Short mmCIF file of C-alpha atoms in Angstrom, two decimals:
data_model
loop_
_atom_site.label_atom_id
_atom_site.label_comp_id
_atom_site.label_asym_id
_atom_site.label_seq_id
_atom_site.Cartn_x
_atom_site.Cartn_y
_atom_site.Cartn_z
CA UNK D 1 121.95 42.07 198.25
CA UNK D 2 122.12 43.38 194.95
CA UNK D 3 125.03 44.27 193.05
CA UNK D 4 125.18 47.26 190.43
CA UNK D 5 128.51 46.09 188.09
CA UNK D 6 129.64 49.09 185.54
CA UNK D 7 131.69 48.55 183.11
CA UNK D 8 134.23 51.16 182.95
CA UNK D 9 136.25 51.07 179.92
CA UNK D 10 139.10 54.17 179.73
CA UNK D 11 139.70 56.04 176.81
CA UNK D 12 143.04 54.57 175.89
CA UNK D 13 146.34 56.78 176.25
CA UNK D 14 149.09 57.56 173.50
CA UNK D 15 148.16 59.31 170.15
CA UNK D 16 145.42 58.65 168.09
CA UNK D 17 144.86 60.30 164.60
CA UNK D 18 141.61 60.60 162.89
CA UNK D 19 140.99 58.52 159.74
CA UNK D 20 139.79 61.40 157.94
CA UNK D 21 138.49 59.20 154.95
CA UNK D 22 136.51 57.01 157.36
CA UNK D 23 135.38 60.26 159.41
CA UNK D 24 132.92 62.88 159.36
CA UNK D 25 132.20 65.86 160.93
CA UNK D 26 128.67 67.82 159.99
CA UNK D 27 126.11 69.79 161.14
CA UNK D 28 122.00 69.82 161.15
CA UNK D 29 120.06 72.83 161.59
CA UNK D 30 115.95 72.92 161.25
CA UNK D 31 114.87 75.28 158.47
CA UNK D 32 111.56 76.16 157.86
CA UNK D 33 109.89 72.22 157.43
CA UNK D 34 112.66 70.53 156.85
CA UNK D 35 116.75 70.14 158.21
CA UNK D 36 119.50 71.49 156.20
CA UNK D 37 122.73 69.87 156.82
CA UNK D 38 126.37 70.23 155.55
CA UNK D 39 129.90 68.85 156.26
CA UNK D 40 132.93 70.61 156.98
CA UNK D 41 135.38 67.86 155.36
CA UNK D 42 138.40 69.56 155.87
CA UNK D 43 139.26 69.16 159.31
CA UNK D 44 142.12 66.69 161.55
CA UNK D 45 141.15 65.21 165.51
CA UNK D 46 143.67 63.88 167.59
CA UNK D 47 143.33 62.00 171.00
CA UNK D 48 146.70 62.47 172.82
CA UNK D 49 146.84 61.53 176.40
CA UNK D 50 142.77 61.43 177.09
CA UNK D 51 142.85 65.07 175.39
CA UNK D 52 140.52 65.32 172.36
CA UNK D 53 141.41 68.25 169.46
CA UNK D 54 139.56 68.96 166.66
CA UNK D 55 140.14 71.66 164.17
CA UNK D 56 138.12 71.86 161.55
CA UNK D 57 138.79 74.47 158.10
CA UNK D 58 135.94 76.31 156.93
CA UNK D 59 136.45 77.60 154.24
CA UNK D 60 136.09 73.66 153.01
CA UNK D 61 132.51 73.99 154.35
CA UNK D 62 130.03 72.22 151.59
CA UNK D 63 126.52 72.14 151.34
CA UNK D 64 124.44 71.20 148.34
CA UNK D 65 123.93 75.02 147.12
CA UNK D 66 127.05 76.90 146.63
CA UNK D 67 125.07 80.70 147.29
CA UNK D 68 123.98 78.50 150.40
CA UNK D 69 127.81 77.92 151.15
CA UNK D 70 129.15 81.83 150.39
CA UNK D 71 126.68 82.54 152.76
CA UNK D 72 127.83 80.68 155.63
CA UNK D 73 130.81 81.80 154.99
CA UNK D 74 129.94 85.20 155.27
CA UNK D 75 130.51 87.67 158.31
CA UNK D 76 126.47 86.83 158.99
CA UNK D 77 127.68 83.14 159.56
CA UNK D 78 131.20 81.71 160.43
CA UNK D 79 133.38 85.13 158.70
CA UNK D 80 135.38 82.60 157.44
CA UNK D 81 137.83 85.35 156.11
CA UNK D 82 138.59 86.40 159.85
CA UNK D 83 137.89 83.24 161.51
CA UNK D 84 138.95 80.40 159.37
CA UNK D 85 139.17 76.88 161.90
CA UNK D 86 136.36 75.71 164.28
CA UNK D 87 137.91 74.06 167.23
CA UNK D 88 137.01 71.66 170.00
CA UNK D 89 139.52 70.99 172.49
CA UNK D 90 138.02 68.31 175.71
CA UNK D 91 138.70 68.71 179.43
CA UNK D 92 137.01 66.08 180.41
CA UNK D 93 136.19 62.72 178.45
CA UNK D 94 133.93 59.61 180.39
CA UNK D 95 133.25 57.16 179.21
CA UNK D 96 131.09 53.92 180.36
CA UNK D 97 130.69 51.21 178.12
CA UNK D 98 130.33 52.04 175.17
CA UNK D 99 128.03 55.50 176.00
CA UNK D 100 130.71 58.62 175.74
CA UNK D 101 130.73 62.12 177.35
CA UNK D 102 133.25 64.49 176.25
CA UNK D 103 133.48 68.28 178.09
CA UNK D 104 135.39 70.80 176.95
CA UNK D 105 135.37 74.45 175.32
CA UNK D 106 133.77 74.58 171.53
CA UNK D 107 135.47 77.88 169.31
CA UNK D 108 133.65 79.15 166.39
CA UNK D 109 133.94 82.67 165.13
CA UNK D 110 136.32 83.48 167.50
CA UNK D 111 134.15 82.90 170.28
CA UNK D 112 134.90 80.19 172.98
CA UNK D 113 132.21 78.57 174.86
CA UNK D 114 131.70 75.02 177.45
CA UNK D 115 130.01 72.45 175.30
CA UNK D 116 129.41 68.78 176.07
CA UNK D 117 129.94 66.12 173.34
CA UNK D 118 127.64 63.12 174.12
CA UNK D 119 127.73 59.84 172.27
CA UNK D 120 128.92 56.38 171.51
CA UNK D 121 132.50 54.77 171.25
CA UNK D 122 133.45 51.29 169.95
CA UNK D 123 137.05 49.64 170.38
CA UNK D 124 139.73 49.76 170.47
CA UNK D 125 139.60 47.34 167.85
CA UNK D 126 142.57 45.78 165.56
CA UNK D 127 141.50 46.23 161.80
CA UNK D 128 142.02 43.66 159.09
CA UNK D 129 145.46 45.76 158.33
CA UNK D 130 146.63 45.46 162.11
CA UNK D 131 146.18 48.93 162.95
CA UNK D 132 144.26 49.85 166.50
CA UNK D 133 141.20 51.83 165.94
CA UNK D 134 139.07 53.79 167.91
CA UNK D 135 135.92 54.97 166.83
CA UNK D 136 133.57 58.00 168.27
CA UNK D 137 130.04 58.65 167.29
CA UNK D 138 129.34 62.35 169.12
CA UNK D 139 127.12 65.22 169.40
CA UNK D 140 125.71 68.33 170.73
CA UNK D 141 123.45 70.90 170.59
CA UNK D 142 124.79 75.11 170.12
CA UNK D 143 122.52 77.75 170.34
CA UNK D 144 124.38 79.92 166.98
CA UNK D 145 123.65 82.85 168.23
CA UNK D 146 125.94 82.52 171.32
CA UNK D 147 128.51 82.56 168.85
CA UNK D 148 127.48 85.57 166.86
CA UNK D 149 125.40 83.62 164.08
CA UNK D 150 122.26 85.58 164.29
CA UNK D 151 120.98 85.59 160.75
CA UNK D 152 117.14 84.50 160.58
CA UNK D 153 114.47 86.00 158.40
CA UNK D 154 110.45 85.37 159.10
CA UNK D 155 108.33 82.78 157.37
CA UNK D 156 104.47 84.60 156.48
CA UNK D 157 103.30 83.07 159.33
CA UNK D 158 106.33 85.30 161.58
CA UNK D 159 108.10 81.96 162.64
CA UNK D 160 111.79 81.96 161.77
CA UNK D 161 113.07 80.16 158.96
CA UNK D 162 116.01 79.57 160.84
CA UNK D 163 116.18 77.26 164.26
CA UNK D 164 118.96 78.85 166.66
CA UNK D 165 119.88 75.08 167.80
CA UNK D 166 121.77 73.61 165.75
CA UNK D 167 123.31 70.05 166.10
CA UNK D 168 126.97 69.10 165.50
CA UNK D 169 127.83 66.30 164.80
CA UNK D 170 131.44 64.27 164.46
CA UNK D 171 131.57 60.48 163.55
CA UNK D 172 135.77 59.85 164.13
CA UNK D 173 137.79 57.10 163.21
CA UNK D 174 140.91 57.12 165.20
CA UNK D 175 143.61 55.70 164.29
CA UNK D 176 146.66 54.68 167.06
CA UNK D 177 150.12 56.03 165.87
CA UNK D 178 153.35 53.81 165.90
CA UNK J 1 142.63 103.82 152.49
CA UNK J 2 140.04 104.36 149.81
CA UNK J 3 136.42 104.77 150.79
CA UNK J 4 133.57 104.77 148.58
CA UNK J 5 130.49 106.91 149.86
CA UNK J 6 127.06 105.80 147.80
CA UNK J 7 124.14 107.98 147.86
CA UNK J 8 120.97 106.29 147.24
CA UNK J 9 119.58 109.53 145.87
CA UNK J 10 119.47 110.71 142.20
CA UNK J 11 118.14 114.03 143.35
CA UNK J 12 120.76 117.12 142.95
CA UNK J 13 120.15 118.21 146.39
CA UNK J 14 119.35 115.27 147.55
CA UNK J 15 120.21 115.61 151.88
CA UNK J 16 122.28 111.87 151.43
CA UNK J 17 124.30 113.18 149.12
CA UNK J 18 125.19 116.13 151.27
CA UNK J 19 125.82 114.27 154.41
CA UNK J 20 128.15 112.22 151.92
CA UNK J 21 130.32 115.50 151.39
CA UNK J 22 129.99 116.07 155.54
CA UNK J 23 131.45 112.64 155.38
CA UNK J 24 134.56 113.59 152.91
CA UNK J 25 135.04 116.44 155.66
CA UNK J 26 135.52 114.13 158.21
CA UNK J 27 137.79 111.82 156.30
CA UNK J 28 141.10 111.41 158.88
CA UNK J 29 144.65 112.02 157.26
CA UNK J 30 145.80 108.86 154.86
CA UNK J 31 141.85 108.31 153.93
CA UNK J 32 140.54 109.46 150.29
CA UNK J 33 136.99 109.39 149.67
CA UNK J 34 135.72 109.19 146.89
CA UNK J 35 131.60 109.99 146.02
CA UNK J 36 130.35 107.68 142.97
CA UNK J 37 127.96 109.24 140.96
CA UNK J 38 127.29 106.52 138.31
CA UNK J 39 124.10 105.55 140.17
CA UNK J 40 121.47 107.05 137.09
CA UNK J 41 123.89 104.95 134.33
CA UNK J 42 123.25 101.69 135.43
CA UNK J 43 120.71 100.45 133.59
CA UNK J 44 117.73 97.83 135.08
CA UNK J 45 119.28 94.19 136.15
CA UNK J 46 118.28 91.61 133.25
CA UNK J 47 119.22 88.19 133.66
CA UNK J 48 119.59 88.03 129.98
CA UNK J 49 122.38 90.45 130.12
CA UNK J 50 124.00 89.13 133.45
CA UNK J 51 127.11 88.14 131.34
CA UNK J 52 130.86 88.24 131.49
CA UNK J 53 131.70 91.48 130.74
CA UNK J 54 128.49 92.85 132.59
CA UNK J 55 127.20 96.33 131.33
CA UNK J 56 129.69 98.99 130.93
CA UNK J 57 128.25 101.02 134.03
CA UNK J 58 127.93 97.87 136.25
CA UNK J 59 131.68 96.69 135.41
CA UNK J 60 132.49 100.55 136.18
CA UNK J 61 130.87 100.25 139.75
CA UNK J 62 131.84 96.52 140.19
CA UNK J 63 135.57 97.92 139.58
CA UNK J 64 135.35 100.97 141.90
CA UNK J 65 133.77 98.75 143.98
CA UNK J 66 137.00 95.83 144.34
CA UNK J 67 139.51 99.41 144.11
CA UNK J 68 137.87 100.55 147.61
CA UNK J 69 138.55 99.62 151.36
CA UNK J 70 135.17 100.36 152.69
CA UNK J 71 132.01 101.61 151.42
CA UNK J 72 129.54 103.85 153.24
CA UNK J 73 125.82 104.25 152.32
CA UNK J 74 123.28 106.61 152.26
CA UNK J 75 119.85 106.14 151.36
CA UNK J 76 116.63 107.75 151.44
CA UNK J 77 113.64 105.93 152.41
CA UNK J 78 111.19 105.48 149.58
CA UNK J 79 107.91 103.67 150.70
CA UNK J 80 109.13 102.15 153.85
CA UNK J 81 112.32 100.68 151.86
CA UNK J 82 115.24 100.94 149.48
CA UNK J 83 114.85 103.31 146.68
CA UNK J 84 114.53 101.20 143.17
CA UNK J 85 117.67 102.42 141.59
CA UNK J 86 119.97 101.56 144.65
CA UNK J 87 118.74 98.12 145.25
CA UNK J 88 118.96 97.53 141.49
CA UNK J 89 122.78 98.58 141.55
CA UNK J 90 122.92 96.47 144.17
CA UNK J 91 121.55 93.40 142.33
CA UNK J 92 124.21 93.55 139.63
CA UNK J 93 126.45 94.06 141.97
CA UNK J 94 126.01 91.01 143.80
CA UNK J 95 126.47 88.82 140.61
CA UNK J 96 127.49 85.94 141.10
CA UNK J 97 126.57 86.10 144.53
CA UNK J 98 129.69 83.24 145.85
CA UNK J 99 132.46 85.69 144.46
CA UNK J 100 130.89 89.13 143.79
CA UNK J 101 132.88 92.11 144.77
CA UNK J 102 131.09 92.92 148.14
CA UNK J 103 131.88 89.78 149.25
CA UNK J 104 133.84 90.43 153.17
CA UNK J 105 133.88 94.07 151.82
CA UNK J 106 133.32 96.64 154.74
CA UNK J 107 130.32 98.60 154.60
CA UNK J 108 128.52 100.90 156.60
CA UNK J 109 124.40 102.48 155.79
CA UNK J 110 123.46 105.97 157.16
CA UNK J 111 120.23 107.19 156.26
CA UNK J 112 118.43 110.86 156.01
CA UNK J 113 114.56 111.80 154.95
CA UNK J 114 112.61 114.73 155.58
CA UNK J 115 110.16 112.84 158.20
CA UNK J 116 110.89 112.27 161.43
CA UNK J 117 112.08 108.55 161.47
CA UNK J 118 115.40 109.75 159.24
CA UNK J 119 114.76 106.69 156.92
CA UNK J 120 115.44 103.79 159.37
CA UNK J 121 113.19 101.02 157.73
CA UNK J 122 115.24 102.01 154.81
CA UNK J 123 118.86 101.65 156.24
CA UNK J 124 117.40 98.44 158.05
CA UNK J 125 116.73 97.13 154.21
CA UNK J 126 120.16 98.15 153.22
CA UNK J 127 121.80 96.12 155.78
CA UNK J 128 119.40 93.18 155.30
CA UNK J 129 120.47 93.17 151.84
CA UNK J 130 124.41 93.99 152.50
CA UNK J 131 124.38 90.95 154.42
CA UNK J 132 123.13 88.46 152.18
CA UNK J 133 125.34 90.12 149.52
CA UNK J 134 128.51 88.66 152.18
CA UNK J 135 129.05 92.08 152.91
CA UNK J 136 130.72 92.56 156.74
CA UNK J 137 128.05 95.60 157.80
CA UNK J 138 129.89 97.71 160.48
CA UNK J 139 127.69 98.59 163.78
CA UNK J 140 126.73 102.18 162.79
CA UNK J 141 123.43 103.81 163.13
CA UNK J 142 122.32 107.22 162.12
CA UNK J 143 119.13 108.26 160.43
CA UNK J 144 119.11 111.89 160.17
CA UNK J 145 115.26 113.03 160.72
CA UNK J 146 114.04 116.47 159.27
CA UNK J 147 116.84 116.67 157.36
CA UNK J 148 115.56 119.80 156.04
CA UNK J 149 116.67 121.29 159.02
CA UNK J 150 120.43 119.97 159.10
CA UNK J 151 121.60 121.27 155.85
CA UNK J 152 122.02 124.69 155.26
CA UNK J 153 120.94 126.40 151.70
CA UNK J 154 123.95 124.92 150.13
CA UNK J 155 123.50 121.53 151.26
CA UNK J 156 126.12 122.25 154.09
CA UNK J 157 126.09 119.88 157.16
CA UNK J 158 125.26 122.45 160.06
CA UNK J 159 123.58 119.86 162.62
CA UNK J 160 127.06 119.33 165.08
CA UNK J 161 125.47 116.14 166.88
CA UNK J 162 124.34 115.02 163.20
CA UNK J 163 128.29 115.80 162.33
CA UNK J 164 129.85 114.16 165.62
CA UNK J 165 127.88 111.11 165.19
CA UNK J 166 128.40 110.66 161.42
CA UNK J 167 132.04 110.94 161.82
CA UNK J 168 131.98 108.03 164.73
CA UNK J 169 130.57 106.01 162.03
CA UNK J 170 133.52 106.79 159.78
CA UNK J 171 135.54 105.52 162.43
CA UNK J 172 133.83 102.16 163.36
CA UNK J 173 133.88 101.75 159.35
CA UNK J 174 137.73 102.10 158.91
CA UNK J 175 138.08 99.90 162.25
CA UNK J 176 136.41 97.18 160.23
CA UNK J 177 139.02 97.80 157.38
CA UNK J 178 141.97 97.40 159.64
CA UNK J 179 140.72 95.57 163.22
CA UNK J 180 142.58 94.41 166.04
CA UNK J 181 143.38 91.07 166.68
CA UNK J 182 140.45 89.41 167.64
CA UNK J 183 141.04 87.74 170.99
CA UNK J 184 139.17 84.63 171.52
CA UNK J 185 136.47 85.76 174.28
CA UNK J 186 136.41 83.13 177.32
#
């Protein structure tokens, strides 16, 4: 007889607010040998009933060249003058232990696709201040150009500087409201 | 609605510069535009003199520039690319790249040459280099081949499809200026 136990833990109901100071949401992209990265730190997540929403601004995007950041804010990037807010809003979130999957529909540049946040989550937990946190460590992988992000330009060697998959990433601490 | 046409061409009968005035033909009721000929004054782009005030000439262009809606190109093709004195214009323009004034500006590139391709490696340049200006490059293609042959002795447009097509690019070009909400696409 053998007995396969899972340990189903629910993603808890009522509101939760991210802890924006204790957050992060970001993205990776490979370009040419290396990975350039950047944050977009104005943003707000809430969990309300099982329903994950995440906006993020950005205009706030920052990377560590500011050319580099008026150019992803450009019409060849996000067109952050038309399209200002990224958005991720879940349909689905499972979770098993402490291993995550969130589904839902993923809007940037006015285009709304199905993406699939996969990750960790820890708590609920009290903190040493009393309040209930939850905290989510997810991820997934966009093609860009699916959402009108086609700007590349070839290396000598006729590679593209610029990979088309480019991981997102949001690290949220979420915080229950009174 | 102000539109700025830009001829790559310094030549005085240059075919760009015509199918610029074939342009100003087309313009619909309510939109002016207006042909900028300061192209030979600006002088070569010098780091040393990227300052604030820039040259007279590039703070002239960098004005008319910010004063316009839209702007719509046309180049010539010199050895498979932009001709020197455009992309130069360009260069000053573009300074400082985060705020310069073709930043989310509407543009549109045309092209004409006397060979048979109409300049297309050119125009592809142009929008290369709109692009990484921030410029938002409206979908509009037309490189006028043999454009001997679609200009009359006074530089007169006569080429109708030339005329129908060039005037469909005025139109994507002001739809860029004023678009319709853009619904969120399932």
């Amino acid at each position: 007889m053998s007995t396969t136990e899972q340990t189903q833990v629910g993603i808890p109901t009522g509101t939760w607010q991210a802890d924006t100071v204790h957050s992060r949401v970001a993205f990776e992209v490979p370009y040419t040998v290396a990975t350039f990265s950047g944050e977009v730190p104005d943003f707000q997540a809430t969990l309300e009933n099982g329903t994950l929403t995440g906006i993020g601004r950005i205009s706030s995007i920052t990377v560590k060249e500011e050319n580099l950041q008026a150019h992803l804010l450009s019409p060849e990037f996000f067109d952050a003058e038309r399209h200002p807010e990224v958005k991720f809003v879940s349909s689905s979130i499972r979770r098993n232990g402490d291993q995550v999957e969130i589904e839902g529909e993923l809007t940037m540049k006015g285009i709304t696709k199905p993406a699939t946040l996969r990750g960790t989550a820890t708590g609920p937990t009290v903190d040493h201040f009393g309040k209930t946190r939850l905290g989510l460590q997810l991820q997934t992988v966009v093609d860009r150009t699916a959402y009108d992000m086609n700007w590349n330009m070839p290396l000598p060697t006729g590679e593209p500087a610029l990979s088309n998959e480019v991981t997102l990433k949001a690290d949220l601490t979420l915080v229950e409201q009174a | 609605m102000r539109i700025l046409a830009v001829s790559g061409s310094l030549r005085s009968a240059s075919h760009n510069t015509s199918l610029l005035r074939a342009l100003r033909e087309e313009a619909p009721e309510g939109v002016e535009i207006e042909l900028w000929d300061g192209l030979a004054e600006i002088p070569a782009y010098d780091a040393d003199d990227d300052l604030v005030p820039g040259p007279d000439a590039v703070e002239e262009l960098r004005a008319i520039v910010r004063g316009a809606d839209a702007v719509f190109f046309s180049t010539p093709e010199y050895n498979s690319s932009i001709p020197g004195a455009l992309k130069n214009a360009l260069d000053w323009a573009s300074r400082p790249l985060a705020t310069n004034v073709f930043r989310n500006k509407p543009v549109a590139v045309v092209s004409a040459s006397a060979g048979a391709f109409g300049g297309v490696w050119a125009a592809a340049e142009l929008r290369k280099v709109l692009g990484a200006m921030g410029s938002r490059v409206a979908d509009v293609e037309l490189a006028v081949g043999h454009a001997g042959e679609k200009f009359d002795e006074h530089g007169h447009l006569i080429d109708h499809e030339v005329r129908d097509t060039l005037r469909e690019g005025l139109e994507i070009l002001i739809s860029e200026v004023t678009p319709a909400e853009v619904a969120l696409e399932a």
